[in-house]
JSON list of C-alpha atoms in Angstrom, two decimals:
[
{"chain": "A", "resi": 11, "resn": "UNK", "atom": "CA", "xyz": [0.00, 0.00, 0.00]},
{"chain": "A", "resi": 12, "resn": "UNK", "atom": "CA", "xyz": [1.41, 3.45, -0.70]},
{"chain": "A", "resi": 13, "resn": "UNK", "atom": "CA", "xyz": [-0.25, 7.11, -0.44]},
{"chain": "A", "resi": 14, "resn": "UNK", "atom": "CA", "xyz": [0.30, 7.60, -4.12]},
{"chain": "A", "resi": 15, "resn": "UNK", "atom": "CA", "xyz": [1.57, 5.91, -7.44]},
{"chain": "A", "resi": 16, "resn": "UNK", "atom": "CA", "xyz": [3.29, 8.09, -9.93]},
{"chain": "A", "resi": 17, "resn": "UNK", "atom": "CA", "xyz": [2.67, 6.22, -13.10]},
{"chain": "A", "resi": 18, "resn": "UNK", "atom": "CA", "xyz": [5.88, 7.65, -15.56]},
{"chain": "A", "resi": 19, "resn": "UNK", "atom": "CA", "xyz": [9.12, 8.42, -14.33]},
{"chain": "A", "resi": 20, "resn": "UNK", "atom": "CA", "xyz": [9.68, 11.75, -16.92]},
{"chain": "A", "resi": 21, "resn": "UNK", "atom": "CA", "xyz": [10.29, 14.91, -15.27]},
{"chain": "A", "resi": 22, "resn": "UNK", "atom": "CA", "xyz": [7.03, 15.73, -14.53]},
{"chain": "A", "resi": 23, "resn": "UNK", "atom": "CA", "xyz": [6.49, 12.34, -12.56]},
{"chain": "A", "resi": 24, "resn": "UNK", "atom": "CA", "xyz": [9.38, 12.80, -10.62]},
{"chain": "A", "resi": 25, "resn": "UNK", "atom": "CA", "xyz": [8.69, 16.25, -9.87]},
{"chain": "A", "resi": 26, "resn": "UNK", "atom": "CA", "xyz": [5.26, 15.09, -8.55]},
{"chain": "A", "resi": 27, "resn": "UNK", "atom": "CA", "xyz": [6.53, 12.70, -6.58]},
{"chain": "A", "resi": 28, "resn": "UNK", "atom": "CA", "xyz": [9.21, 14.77, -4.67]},
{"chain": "A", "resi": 29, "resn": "UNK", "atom": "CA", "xyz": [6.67, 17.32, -4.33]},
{"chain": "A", "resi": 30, "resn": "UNK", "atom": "CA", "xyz": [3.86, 14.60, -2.52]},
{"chain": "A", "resi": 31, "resn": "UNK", "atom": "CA", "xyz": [7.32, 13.24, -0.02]},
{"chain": "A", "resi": 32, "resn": "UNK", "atom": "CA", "xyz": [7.19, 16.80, 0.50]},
{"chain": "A", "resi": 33, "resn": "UNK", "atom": "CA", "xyz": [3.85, 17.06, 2.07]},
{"chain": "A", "resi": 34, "resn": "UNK", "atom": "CA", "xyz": [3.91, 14.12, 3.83]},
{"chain": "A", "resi": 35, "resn": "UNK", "atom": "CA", "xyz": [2.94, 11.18, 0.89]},
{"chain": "A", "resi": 36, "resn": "UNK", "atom": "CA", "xyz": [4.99, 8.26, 0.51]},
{"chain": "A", "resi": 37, "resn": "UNK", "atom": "CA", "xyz": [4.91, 8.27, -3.99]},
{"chain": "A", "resi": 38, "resn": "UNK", "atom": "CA", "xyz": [5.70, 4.82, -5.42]},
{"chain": "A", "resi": 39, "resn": "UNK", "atom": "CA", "xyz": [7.26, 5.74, -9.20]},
{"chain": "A", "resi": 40, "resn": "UNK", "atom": "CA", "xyz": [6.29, 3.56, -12.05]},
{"chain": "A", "resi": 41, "resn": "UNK", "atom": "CA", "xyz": [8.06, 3.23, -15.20]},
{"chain": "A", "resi": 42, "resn": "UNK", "atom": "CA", "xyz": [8.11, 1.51, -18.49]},
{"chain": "A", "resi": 43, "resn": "UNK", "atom": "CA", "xyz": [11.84, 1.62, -18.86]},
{"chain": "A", "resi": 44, "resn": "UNK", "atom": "CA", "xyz": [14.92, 1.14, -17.98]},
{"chain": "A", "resi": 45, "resn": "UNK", "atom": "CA", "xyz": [15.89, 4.46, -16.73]},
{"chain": "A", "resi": 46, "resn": "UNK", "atom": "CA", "xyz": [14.16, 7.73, -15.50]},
{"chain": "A", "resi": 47, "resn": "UNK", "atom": "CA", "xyz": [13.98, 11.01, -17.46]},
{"chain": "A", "resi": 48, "resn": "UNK", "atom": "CA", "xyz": [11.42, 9.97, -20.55]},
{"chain": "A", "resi": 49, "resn": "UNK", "atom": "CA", "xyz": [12.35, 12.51, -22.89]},
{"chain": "A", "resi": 50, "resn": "UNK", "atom": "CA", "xyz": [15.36, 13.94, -20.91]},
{"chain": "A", "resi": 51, "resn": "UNK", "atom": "CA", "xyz": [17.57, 11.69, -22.05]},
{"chain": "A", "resi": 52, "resn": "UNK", "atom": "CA", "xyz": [20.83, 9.98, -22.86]},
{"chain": "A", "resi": 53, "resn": "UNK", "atom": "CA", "xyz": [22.50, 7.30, -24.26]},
{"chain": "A", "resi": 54, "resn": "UNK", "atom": "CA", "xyz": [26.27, 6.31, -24.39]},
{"chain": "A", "resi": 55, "resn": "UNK", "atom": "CA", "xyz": [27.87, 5.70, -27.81]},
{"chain": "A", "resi": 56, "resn": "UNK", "atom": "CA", "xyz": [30.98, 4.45, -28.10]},
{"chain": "A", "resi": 57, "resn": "UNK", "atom": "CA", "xyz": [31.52, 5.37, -24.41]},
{"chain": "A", "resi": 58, "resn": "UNK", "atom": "CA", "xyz": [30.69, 9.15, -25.50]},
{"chain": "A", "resi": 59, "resn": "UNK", "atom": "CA", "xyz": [27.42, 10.61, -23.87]},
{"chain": "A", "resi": 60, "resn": "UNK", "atom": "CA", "xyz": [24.37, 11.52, -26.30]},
{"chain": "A", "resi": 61, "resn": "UNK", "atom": "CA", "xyz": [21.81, 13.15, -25.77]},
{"chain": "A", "resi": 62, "resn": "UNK", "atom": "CA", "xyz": [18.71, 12.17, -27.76]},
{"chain": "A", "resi": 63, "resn": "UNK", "atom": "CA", "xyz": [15.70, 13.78, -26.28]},
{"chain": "A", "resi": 64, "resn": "UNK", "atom": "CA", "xyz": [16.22, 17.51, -25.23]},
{"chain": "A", "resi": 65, "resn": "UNK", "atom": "CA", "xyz": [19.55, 19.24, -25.98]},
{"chain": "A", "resi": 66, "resn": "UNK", "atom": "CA", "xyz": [19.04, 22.17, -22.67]},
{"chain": "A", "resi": 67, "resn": "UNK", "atom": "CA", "xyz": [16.80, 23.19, -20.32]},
{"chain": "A", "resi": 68, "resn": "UNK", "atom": "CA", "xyz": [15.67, 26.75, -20.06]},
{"chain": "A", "resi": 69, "resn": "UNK", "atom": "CA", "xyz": [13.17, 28.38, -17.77]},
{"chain": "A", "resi": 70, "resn": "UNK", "atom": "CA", "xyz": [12.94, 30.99, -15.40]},
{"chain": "A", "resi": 71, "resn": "UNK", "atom": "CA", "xyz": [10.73, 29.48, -12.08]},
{"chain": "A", "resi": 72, "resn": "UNK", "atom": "CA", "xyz": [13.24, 30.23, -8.94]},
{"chain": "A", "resi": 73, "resn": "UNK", "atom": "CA", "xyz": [12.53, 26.28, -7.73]},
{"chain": "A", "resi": 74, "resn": "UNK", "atom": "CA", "xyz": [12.90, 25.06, -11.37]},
{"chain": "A", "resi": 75, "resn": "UNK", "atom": "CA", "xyz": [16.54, 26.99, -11.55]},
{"chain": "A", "resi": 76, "resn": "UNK", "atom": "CA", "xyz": [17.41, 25.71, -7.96]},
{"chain": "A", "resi": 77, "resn": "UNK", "atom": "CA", "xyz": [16.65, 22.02, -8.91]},
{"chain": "A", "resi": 78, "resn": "UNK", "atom": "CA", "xyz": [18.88, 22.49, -11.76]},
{"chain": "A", "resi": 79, "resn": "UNK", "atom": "CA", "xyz": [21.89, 24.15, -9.36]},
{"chain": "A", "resi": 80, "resn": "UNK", "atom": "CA", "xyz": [21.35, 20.83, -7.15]},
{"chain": "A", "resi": 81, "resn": "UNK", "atom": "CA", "xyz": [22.40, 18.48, -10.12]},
{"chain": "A", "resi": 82, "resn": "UNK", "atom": "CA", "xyz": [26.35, 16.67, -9.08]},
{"chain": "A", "resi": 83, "resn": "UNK", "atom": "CA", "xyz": [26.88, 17.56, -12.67]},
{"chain": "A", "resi": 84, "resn": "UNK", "atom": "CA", "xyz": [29.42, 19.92, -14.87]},
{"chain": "A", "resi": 85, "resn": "UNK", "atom": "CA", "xyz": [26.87, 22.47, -16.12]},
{"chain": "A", "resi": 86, "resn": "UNK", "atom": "CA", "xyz": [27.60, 24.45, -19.53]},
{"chain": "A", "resi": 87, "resn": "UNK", "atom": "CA", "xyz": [25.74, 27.85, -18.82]},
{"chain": "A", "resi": 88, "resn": "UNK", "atom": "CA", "xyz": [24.25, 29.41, -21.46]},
{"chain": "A", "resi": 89, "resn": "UNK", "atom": "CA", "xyz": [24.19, 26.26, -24.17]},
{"chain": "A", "resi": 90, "resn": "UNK", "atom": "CA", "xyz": [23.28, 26.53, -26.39]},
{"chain": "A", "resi": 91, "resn": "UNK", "atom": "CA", "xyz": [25.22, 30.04, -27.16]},
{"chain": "A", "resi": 92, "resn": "UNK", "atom": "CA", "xyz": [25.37, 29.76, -31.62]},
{"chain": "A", "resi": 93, "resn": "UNK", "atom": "CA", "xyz": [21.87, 28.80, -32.51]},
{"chain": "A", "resi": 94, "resn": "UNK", "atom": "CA", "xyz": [21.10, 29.15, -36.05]},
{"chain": "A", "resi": 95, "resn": "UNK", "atom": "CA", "xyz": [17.81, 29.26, -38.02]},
{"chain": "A", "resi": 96, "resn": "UNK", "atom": "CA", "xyz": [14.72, 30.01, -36.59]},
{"chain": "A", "resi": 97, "resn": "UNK", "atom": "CA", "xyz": [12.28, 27.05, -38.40]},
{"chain": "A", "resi": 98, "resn": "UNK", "atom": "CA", "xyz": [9.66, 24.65, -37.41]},
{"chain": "A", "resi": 99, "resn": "UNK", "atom": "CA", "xyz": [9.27, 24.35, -34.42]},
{"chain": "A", "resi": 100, "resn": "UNK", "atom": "CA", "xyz": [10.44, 28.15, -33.38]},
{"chain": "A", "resi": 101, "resn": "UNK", "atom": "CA", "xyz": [12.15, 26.73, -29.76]},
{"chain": "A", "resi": 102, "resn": "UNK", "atom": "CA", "xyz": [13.69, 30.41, -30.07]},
{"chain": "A", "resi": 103, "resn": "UNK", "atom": "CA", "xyz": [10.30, 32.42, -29.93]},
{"chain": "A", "resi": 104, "resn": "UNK", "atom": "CA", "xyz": [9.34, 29.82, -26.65]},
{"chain": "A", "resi": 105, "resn": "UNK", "atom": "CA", "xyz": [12.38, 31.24, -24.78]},
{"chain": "A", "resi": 106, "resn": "UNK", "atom": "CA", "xyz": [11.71, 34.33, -22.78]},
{"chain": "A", "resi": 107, "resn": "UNK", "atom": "CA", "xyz": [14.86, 36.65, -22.41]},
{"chain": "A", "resi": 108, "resn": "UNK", "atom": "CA", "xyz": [14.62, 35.83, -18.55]},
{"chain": "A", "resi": 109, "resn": "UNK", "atom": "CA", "xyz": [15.50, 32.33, -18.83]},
{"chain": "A", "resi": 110, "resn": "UNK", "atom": "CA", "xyz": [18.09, 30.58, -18.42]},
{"chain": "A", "resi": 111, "resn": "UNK", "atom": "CA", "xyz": [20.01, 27.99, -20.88]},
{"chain": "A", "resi": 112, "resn": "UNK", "atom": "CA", "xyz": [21.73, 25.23, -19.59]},
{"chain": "A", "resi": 113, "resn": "UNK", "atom": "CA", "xyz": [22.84, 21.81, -20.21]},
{"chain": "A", "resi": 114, "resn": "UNK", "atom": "CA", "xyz": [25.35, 19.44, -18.83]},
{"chain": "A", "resi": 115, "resn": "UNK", "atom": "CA", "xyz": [28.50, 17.96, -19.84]},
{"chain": "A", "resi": 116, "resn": "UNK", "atom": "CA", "xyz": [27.28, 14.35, -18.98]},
{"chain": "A", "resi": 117, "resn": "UNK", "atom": "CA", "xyz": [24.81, 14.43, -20.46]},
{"chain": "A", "resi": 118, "resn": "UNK", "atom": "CA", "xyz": [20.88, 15.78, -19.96]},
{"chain": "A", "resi": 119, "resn": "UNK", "atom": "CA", "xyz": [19.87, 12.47, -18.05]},
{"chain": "A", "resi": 120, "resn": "UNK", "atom": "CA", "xyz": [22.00, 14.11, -15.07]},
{"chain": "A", "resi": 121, "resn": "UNK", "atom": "CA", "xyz": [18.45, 16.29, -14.29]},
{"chain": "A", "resi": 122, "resn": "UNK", "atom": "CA", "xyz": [15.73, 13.26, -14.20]},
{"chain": "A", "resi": 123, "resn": "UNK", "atom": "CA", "xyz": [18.75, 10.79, -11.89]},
{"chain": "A", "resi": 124, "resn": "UNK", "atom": "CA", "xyz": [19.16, 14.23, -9.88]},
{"chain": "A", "resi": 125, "resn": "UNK", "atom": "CA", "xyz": [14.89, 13.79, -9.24]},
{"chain": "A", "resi": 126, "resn": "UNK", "atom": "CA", "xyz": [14.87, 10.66, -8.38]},
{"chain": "A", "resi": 127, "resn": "UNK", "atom": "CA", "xyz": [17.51, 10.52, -5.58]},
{"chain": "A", "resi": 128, "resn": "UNK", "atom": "CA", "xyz": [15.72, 9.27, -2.54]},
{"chain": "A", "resi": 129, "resn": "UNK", "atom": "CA", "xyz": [12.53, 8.41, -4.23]},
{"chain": "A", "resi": 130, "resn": "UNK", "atom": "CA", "xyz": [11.11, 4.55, -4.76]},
{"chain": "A", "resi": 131, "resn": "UNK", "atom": "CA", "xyz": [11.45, 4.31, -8.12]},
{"chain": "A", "resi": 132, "resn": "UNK", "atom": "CA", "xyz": [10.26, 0.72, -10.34]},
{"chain": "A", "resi": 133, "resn": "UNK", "atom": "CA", "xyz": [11.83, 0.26, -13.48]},
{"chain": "A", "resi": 134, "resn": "UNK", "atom": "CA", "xyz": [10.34, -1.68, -16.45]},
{"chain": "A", "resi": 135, "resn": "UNK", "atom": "CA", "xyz": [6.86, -1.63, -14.38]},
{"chain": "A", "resi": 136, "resn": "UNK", "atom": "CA", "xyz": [5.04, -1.12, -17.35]},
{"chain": "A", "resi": 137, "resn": "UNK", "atom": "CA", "xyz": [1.20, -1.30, -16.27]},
{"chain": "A", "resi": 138, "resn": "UNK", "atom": "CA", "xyz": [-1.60, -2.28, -17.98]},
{"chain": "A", "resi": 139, "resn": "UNK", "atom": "CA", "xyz": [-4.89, -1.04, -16.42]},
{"chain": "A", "resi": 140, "resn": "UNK", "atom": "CA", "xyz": [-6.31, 0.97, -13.63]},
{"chain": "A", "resi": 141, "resn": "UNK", "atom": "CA", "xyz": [-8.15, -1.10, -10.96]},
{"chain": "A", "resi": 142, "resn": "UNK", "atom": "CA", "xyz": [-7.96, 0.48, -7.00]},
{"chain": "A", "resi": 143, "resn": "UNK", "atom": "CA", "xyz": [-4.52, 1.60, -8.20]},
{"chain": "A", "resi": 144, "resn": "UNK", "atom": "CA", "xyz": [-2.74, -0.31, -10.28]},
{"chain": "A", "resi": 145, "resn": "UNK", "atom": "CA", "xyz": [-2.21, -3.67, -12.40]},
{"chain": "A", "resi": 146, "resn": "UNK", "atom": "CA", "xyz": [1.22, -3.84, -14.11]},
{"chain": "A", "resi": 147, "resn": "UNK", "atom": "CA", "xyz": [1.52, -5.88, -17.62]},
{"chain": "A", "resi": 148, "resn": "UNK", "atom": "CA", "xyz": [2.80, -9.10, -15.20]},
{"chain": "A", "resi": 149, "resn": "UNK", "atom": "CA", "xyz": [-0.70, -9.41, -13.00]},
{"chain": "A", "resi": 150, "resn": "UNK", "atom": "CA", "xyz": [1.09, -7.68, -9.95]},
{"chain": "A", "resi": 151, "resn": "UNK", "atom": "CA", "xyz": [-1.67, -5.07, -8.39]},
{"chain": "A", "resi": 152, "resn": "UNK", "atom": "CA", "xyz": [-0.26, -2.12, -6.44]},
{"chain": "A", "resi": 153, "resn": "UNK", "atom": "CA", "xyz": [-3.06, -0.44, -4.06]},
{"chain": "A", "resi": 154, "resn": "UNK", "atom": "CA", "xyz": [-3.09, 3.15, -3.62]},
{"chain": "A", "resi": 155, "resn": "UNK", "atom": "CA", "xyz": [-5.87, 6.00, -2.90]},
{"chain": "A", "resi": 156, "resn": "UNK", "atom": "CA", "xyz": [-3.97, 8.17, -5.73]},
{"chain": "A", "resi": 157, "resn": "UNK", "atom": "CA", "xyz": [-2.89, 7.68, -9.14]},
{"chain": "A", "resi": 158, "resn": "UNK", "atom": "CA", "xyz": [-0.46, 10.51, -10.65]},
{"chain": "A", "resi": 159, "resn": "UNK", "atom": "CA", "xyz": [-0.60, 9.71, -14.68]},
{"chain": "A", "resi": 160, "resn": "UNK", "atom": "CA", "xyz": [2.41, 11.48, -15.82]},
{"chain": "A", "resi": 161, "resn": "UNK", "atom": "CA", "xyz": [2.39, 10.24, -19.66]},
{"chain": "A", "resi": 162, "resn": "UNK", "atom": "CA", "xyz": [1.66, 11.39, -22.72]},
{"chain": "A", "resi": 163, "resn": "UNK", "atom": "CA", "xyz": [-2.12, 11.79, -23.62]},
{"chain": "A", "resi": 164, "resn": "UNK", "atom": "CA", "xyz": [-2.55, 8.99, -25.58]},
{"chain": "A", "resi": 165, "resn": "UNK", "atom": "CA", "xyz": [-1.16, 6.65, -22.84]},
{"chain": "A", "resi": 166, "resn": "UNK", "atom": "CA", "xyz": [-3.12, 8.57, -20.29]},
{"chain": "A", "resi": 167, "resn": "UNK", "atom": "CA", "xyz": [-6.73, 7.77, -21.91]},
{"chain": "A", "resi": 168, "resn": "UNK", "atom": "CA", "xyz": [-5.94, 4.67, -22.33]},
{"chain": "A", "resi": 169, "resn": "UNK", "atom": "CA", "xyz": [-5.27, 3.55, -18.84]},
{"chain": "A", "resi": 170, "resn": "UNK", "atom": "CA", "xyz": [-8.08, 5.75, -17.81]},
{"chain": "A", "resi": 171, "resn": "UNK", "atom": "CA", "xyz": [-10.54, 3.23, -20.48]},
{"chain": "A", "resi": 172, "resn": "UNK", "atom": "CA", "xyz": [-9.21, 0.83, -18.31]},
{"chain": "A", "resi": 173, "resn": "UNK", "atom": "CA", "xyz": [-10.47, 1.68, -15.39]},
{"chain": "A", "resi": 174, "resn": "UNK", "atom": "CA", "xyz": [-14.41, 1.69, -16.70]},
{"chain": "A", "resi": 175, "resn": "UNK", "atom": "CA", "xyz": [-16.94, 4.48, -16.97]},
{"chain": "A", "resi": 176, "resn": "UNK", "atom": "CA", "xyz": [-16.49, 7.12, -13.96]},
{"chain": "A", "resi": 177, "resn": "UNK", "atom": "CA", "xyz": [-17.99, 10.64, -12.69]},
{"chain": "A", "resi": 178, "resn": "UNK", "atom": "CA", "xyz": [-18.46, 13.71, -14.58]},
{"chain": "A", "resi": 179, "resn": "UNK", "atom": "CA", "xyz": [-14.76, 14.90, -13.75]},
{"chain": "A", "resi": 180, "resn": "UNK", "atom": "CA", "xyz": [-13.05, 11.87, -15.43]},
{"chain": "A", "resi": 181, "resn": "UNK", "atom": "CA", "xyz": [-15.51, 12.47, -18.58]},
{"chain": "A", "resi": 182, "resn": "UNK", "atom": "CA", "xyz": [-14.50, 15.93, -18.64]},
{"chain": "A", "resi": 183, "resn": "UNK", "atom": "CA", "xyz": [-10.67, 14.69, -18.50]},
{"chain": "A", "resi": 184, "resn": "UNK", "atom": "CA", "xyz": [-11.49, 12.58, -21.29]},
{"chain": "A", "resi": 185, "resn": "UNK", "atom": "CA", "xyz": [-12.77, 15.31, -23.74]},
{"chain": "A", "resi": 186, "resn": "UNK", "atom": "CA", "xyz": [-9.60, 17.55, -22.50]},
{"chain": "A", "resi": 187, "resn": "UNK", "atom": "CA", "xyz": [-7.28, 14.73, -23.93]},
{"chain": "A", "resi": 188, "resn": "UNK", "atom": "CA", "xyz": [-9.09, 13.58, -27.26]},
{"chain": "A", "resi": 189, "resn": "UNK", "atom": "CA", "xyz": [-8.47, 17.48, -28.56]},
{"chain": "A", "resi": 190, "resn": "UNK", "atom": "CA", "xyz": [-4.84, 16.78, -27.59]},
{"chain": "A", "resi": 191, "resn": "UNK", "atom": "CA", "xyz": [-2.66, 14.26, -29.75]},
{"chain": "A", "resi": 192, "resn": "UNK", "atom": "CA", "xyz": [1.38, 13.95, -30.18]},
{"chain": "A", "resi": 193, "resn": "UNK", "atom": "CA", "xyz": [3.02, 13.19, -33.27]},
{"chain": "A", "resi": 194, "resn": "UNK", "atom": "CA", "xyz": [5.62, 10.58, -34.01]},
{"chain": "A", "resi": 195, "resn": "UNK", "atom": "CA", "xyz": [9.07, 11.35, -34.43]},
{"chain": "A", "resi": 196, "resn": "UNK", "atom": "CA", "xyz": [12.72, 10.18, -35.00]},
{"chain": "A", "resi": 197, "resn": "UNK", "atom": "CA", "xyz": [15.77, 10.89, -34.02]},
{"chain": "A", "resi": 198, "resn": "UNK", "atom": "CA", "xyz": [18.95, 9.95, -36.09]},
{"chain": "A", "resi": 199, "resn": "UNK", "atom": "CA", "xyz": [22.11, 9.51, -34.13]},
{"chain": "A", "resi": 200, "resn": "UNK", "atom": "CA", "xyz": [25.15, 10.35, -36.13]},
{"chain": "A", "resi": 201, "resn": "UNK", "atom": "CA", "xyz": [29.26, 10.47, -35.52]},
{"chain": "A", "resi": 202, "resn": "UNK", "atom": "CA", "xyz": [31.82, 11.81, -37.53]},
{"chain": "A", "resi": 203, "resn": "UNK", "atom": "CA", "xyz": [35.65, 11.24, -37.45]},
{"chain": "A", "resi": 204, "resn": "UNK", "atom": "CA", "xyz": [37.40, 14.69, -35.31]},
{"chain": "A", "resi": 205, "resn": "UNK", "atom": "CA", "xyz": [39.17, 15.07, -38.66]},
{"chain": "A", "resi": 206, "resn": "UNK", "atom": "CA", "xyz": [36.42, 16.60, -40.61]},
{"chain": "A", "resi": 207, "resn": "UNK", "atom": "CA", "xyz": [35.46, 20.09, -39.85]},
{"chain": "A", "resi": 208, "resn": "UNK", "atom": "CA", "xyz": [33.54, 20.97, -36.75]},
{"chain": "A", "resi": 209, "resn": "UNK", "atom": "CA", "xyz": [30.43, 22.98, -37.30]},
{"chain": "A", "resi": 210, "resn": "UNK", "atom": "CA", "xyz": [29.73, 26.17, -36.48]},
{"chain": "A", "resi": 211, "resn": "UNK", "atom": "CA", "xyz": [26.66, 26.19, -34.18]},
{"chain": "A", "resi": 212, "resn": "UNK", "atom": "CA", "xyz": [25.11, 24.14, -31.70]},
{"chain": "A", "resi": 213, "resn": "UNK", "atom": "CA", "xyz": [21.70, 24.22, -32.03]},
{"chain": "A", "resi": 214, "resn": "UNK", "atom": "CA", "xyz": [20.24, 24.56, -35.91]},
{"chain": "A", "resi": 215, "resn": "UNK", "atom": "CA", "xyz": [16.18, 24.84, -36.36]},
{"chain": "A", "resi": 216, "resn": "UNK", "atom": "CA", "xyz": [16.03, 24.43, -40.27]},
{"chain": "A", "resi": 217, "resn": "UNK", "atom": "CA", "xyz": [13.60, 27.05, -42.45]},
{"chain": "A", "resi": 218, "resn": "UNK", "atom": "CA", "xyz": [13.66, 25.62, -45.24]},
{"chain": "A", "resi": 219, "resn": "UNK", "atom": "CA", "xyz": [12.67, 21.82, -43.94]},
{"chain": "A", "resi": 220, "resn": "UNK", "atom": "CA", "xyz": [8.80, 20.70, -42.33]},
{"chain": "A", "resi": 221, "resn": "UNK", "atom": "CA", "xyz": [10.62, 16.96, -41.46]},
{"chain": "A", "resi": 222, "resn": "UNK", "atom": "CA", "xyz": [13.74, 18.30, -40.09]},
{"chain": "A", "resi": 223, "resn": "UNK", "atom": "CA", "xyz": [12.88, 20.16, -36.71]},
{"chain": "A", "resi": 224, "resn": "UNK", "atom": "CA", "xyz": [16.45, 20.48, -35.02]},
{"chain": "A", "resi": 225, "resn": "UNK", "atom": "CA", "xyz": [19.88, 19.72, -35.66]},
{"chain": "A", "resi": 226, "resn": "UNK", "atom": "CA", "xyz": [21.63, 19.30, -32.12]},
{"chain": "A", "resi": 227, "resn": "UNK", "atom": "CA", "xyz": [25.63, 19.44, -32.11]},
{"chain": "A", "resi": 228, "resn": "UNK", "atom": "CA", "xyz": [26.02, 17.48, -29.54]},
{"chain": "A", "resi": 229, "resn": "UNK", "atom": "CA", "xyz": [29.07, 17.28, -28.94]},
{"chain": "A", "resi": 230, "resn": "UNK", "atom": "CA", "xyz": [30.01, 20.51, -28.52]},
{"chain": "A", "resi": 231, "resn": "UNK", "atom": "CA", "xyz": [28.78, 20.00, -25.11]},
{"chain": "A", "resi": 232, "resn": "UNK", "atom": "CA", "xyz": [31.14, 17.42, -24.15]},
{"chain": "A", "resi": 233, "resn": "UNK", "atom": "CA", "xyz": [35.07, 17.87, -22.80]},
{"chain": "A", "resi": 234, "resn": "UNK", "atom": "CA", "xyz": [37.00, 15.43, -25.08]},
{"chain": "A", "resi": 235, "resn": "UNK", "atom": "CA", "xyz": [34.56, 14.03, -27.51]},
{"chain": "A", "resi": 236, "resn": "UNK", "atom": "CA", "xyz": [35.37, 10.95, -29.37]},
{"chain": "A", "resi": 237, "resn": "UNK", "atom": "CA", "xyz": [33.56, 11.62, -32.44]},
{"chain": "A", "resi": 238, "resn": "UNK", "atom": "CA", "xyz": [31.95, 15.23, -34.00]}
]
């Protein structure tokens, strides 16, 4: 039995969760994976960190920017500093000139670990349905008075189908997330020898491309990269 499960462990689940441990909940943290972060994410190639979700974080919330300052990691203020283009989507325009840029040397997974410290976190808990908490995909049921869903939409409505016609409020949920929808996407990791030339910015939104939404150069954000 715990006071609440946190179904995705994304930076909005965690951030839930450390915010119920700070009025008095005990969260239990569900995920799919095999790490935290969703999105916020990276992968090691060739013993080199990459980052294939989000390239920075930027915002301007005093708790947000204090989280970040907590992180044991090598921060890179101000990345990404050469940003060229201004296509589709216009990250620039989203940015207000209060914010602040930053990413991290080891990678962007360093914020969603950061989250997680001290929390109960259960990796590749994928669940299937809602039913006086939750049943994962293996038949184990987890009991709990409160159920975070911290996924996208899609995934959301689905596990609330699964839990059987409710009250007015879940109805009204229901219609909030059929207007919403995300799109597939994909994201292409590629190396190049140190030999050929290194570019000359670090984040590229292309104008002249509705496929290509950002070009990230990763590792200009890392200390002695193996590969461009």
């Amino acid at each position: 039995m715990h006071d609440l499960i946190v179904v995705g462990a994304g930076i909005a689940g965690l951030a839930c969760a450390q915010r119920a441990v700070e009025v008095g909940l005990a969260p239990l943290v569900l995920e799919k994976s095999r790490g935290v972060g969703g999105r916020c994410a990276t992968r090691r190639v060739d013993g080199q960190p990459v980052d294939h979700g989000l390239a920075f974080l930027h915002g301007s919330d005093p708790a947000f920017l204090a989280a970040l300052d907590g992180v044991e990691a090598t921060p890179l203020p101000g990345w990404p500093e050469r940003v060229r283009g201004r296509g589709t989507p216009c990250h620039p325009a989203t940015q207000s000139p209060r914010d602040r840029k930053l990413a991290y040397a080891e990678g962007m997974s360093a914020f969603p670990k950061h989250l997680a410290r001290g929390l109960e976190v259960r990796k590749e808990a994928p669940v299937a349905r809602l039913e006086h908490g939750v049943v994962l995909e293996d038949g184990t049921r987890l009991a709990a008075p409160r159920v975070a869903l911290a996924l996208p939409c899609e995934q959301t409505r689905a596990l609330l189908q699964s839990a059987g016609e409710g009250g007015p409020e879940r109805a009204a949920i229901a219609r909030l997330l059929d207007m919403m929808g995300t799109l597939p996407c994909c994201t292409v990791l590629a190396g190049y020898s140190l030999e050929v030339e290194e570019p000359a910015f670090d984040l590229w939104y292309p104008e002249d491309s509705t496929t290509i939404q950002v070009i990230s150069h990763d590792s200009a954000k890392r200390t002695a990269p193996r590969v461009r």
